[in-house]
Coordinates of N, CA and C in Angstrom, one line a residue:
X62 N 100.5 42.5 24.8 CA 99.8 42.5 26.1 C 100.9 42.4 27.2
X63 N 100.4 43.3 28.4 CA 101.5 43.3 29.3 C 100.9 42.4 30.6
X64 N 101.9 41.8 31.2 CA 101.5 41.2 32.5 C 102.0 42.0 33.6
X65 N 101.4 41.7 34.5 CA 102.1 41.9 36.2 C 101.3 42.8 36.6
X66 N 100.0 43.7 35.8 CA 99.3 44.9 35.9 C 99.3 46.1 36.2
X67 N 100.9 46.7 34.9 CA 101.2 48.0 34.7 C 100.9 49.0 36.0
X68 N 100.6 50.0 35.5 CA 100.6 51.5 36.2 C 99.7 51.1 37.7
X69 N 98.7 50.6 37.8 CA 98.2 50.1 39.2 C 98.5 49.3 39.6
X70 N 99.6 48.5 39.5 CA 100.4 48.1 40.6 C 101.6 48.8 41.3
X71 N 102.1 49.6 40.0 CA 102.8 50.3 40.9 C 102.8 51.5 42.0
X72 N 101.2 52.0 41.8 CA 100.6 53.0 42.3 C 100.5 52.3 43.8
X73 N 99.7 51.4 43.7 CA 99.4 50.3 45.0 C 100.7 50.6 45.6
X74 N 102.1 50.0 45.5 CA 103.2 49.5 45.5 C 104.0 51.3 46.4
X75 N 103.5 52.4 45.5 CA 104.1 53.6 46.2 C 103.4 54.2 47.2
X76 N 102.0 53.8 46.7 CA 101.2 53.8 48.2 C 101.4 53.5 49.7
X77 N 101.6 51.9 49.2 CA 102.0 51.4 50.4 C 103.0 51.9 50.9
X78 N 104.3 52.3 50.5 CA 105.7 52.5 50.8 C 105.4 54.1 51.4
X79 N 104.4 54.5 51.1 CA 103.9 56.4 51.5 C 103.4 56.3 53.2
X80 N 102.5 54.7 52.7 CA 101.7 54.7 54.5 C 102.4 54.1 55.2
X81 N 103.7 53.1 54.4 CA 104.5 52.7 55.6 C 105.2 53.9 56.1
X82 N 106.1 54.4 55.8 CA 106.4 55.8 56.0 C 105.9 56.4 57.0
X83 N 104.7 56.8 56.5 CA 104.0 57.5 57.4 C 103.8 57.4 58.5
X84 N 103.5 55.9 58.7 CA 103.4 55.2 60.3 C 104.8 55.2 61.0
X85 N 105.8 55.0 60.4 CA 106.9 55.4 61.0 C 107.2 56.4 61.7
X86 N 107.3 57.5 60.6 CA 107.2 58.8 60.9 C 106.1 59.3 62.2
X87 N 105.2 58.7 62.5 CA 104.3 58.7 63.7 C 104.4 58.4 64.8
X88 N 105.0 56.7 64.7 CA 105.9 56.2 65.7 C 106.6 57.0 66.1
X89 N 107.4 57.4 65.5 CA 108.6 58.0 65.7 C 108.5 59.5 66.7
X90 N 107.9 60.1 65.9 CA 107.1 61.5 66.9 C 106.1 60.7 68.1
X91 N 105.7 60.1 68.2 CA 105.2 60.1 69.8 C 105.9 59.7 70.2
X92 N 106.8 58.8 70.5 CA 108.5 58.5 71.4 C 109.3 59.0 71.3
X93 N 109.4 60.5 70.4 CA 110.6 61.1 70.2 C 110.5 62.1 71.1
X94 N 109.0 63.0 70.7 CA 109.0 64.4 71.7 C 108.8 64.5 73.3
X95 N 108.4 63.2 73.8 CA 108.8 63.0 75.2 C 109.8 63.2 75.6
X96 N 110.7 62.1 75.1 CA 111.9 62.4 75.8 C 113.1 63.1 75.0
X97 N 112.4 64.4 74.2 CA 113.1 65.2 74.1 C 112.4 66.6 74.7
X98 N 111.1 66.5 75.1 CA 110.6 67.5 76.4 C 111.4 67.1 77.4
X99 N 111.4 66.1 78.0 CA 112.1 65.3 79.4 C 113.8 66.3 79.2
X100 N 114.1 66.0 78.2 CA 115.8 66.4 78.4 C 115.7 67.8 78.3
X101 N 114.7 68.5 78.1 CA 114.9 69.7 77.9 C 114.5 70.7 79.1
X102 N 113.5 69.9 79.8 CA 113.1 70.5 80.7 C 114.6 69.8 82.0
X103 N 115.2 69.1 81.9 CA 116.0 68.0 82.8 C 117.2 69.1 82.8
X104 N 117.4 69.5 81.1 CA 118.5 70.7 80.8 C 118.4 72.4 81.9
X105 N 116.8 72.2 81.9 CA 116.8 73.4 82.4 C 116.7 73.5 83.7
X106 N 116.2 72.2 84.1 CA 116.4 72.3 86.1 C 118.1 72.2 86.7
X107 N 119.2 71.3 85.6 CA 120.0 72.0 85.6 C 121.0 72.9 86.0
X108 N 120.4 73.9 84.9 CA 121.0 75.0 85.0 C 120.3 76.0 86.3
X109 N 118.6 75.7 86.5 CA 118.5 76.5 87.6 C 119.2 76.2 89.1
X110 N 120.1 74.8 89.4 CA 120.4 74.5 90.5 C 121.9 75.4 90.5
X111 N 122.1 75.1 89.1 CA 123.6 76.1 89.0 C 123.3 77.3 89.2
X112 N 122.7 77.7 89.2 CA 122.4 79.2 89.5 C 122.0 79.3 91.1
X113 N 121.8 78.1 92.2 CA 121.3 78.4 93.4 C 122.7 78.5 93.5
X114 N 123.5 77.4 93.2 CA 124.7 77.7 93.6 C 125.4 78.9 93.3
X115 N 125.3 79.5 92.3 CA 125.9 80.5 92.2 C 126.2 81.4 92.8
X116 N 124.3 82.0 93.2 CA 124.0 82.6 94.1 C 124.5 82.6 96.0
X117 N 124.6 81.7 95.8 CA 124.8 80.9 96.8 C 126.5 81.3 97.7
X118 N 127.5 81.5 96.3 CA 128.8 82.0 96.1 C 128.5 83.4 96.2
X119 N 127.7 83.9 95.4 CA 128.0 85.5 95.8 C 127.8 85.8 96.9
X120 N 126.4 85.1 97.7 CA 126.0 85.6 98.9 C 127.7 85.3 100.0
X121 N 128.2 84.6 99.8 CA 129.5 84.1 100.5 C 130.9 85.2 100.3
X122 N 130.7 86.2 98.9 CA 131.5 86.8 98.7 C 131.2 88.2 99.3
X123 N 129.8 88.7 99.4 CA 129.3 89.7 100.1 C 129.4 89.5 101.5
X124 N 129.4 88.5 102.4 CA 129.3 88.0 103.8 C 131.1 88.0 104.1
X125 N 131.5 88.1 103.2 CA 133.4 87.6 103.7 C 134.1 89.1 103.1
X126 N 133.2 89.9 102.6 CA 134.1 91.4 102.3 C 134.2 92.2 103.8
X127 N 133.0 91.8 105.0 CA 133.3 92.3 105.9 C 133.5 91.6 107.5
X128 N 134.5 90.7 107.0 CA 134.8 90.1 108.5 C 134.4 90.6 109.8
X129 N 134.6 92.0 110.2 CA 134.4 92.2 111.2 C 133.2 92.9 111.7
X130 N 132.2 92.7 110.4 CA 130.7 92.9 110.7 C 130.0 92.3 111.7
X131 N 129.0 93.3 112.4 CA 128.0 92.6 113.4 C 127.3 91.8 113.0
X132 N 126.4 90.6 113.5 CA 125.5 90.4 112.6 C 124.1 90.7 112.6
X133 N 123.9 91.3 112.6 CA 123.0 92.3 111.9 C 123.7 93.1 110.6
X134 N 124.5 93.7 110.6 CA 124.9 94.2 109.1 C 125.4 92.7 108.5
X135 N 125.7 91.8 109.0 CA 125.7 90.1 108.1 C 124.3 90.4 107.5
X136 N 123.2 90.2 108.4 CA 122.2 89.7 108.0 C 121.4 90.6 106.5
X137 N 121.7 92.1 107.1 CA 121.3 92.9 106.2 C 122.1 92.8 104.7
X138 N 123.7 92.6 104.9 CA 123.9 92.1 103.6 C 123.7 91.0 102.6
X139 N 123.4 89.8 103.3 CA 123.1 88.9 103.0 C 121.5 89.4 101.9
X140 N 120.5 90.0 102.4 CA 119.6 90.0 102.0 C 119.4 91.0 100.9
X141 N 120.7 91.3 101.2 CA 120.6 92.7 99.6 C 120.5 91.8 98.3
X142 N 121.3 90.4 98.2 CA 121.3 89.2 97.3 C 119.6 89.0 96.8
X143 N 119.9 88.7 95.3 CA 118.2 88.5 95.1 C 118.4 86.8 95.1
X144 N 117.0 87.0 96.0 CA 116.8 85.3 96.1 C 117.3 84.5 97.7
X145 N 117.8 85.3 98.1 CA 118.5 85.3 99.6 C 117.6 85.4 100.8
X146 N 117.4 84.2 101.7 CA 116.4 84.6 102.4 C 117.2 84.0 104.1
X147 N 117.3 84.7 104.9 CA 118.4 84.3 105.8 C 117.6 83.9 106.6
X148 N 117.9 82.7 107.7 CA 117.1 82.1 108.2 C 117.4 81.7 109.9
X149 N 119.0 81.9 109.9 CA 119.7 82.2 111.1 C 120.9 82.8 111.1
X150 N 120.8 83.4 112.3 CA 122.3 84.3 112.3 C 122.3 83.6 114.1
X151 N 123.5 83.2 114.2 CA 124.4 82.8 115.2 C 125.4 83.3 115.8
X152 N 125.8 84.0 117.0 CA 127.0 85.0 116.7 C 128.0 84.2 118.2
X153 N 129.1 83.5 117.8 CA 130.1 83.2 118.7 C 131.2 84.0 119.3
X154 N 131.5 83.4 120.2 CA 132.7 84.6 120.7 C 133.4 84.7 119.3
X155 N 134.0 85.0 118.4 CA 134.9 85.0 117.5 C 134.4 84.9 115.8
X156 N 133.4 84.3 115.9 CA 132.3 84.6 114.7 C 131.0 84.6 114.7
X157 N 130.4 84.2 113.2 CA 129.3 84.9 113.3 C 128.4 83.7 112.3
X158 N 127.9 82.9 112.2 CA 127.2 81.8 111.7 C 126.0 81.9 111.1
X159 N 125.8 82.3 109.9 CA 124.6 82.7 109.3 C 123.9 81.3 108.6
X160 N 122.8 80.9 108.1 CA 122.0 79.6 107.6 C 121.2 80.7 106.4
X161 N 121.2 80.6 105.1 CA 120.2 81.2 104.5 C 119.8 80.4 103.6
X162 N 118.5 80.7 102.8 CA 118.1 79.8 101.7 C 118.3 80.7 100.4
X163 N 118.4 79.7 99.4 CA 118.4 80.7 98.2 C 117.7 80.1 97.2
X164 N 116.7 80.8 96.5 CA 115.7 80.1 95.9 C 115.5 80.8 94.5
X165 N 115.2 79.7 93.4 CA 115.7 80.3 92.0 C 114.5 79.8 91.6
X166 N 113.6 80.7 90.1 CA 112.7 80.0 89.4 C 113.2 80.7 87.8
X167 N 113.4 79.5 87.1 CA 113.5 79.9 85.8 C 112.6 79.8 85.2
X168 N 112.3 80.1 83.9 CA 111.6 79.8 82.6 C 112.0 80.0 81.2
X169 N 111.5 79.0 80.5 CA 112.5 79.3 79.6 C 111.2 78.7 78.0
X170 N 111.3 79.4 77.1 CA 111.0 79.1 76.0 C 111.5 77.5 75.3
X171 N 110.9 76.9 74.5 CA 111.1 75.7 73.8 C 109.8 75.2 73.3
X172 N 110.5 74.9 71.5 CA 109.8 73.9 71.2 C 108.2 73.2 72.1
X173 N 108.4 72.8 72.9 CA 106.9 72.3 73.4 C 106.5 73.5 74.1
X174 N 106.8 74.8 73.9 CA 106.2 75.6 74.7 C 106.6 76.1 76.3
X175 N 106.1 76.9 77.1 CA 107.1 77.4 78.0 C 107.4 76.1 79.3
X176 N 108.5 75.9 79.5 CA 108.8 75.3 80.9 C 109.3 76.3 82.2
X177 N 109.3 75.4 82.9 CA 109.5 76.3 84.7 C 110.4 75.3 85.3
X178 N 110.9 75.8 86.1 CA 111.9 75.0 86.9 C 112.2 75.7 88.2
X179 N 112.1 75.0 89.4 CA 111.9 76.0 90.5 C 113.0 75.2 91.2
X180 N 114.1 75.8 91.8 CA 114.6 75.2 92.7 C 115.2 76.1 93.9
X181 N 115.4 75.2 95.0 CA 115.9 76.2 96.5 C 117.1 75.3 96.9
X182 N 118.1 76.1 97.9 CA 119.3 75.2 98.4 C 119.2 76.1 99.9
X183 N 119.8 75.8 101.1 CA 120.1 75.9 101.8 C 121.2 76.1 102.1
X184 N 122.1 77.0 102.7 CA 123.1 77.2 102.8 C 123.8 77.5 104.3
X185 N 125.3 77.3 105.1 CA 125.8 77.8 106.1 C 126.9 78.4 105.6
X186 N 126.7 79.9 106.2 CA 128.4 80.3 106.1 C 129.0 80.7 107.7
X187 N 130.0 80.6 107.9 CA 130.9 81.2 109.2 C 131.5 82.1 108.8
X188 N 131.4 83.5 109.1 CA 132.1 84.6 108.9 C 133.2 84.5 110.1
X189 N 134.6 84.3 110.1 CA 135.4 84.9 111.3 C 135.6 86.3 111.4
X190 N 135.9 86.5 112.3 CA 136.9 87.7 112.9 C 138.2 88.4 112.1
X191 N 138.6 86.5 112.2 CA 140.4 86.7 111.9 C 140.5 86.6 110.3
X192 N 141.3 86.5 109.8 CA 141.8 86.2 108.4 C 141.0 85.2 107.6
X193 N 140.9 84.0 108.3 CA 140.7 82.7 107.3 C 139.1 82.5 107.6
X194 N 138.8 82.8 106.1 CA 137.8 82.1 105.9 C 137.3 80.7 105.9
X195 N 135.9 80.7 105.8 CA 135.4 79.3 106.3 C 134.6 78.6 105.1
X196 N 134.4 77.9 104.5 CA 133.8 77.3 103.4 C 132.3 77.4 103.6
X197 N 131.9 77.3 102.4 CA 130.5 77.5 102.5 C 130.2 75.7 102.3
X198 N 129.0 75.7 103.7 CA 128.4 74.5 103.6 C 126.6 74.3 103.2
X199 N 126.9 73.5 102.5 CA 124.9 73.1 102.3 C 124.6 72.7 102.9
X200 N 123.2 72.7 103.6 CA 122.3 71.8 104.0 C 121.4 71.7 103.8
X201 N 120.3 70.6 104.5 CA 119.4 70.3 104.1 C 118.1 71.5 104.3
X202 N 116.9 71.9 103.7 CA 116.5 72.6 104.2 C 115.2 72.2 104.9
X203 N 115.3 72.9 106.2 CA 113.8 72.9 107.0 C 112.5 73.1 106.1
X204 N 111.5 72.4 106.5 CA 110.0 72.8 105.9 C 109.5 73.6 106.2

């Protein structure tokens, strides 16, 4: 005769260890895929701000190939940029002060399905006359 009640206890016994599991594994998935949507979507706003900036640089490299543009051909270059939306052109005795916005929308595939990411920056460039260029400055942008 055997004690301790053979085969159904240990069934009991892997049972339990199946549903503890389980519940873990549950726990685990509803606090895990938040905040691995959060970092993913966090990953991809990102990269879209790197990209205003980018943009941002090219528009600065198109606006400084022609120093001694009017502005009007400033402004028209500027807008050949995708995403470039000029918003002032300023013209001094000796340069020429343009303000544009530059506005990016990604999307991107993942796991939880598609995400979006929309971002805009504002930008100032000073085109001179003479030789030396002027930095590109950000600002904030008007509503």
């Amino acid at each position: 005769m055997r004690f301790g009640g053979g085969r159904s206890a240990r069934r009991r016994r892997v049972m339990l260890a199946g549903a503890a599991l389980a519940a873990l594994v549950a726990v685990g998935l509803t606090l895990g895929v938040p905040l691995l949507r959060d970092r993913s979507q966090h990953r991809l706003e990102r990269r879209t701000d790197r990209e205003v900036t980018a943009t941002a640089q090219r528009t600065r490299s198109v606006l400084l190939a022609e120093p001694s543009a009017r502005e009007a051909d400033l402004r028209r270059a500027a807008d050949t940029v995708d995403g470039v939306e000029v918003l002032e052109v300023a013209a001094g005795a000796a340069e020429v002060r343009l303000v544009f916005r530059v506005r990016v929308a990604k999307t991107a595939a993942s796991v939880f399905g598609w995400q979006r990411a929309d971002a805009a920056g504002c930008f100032a460039q000073v085109v001179r006359r003479g030789s030396t260029p002027a930095p590109l400055e950000r600002l904030s942008c008007p509503s």
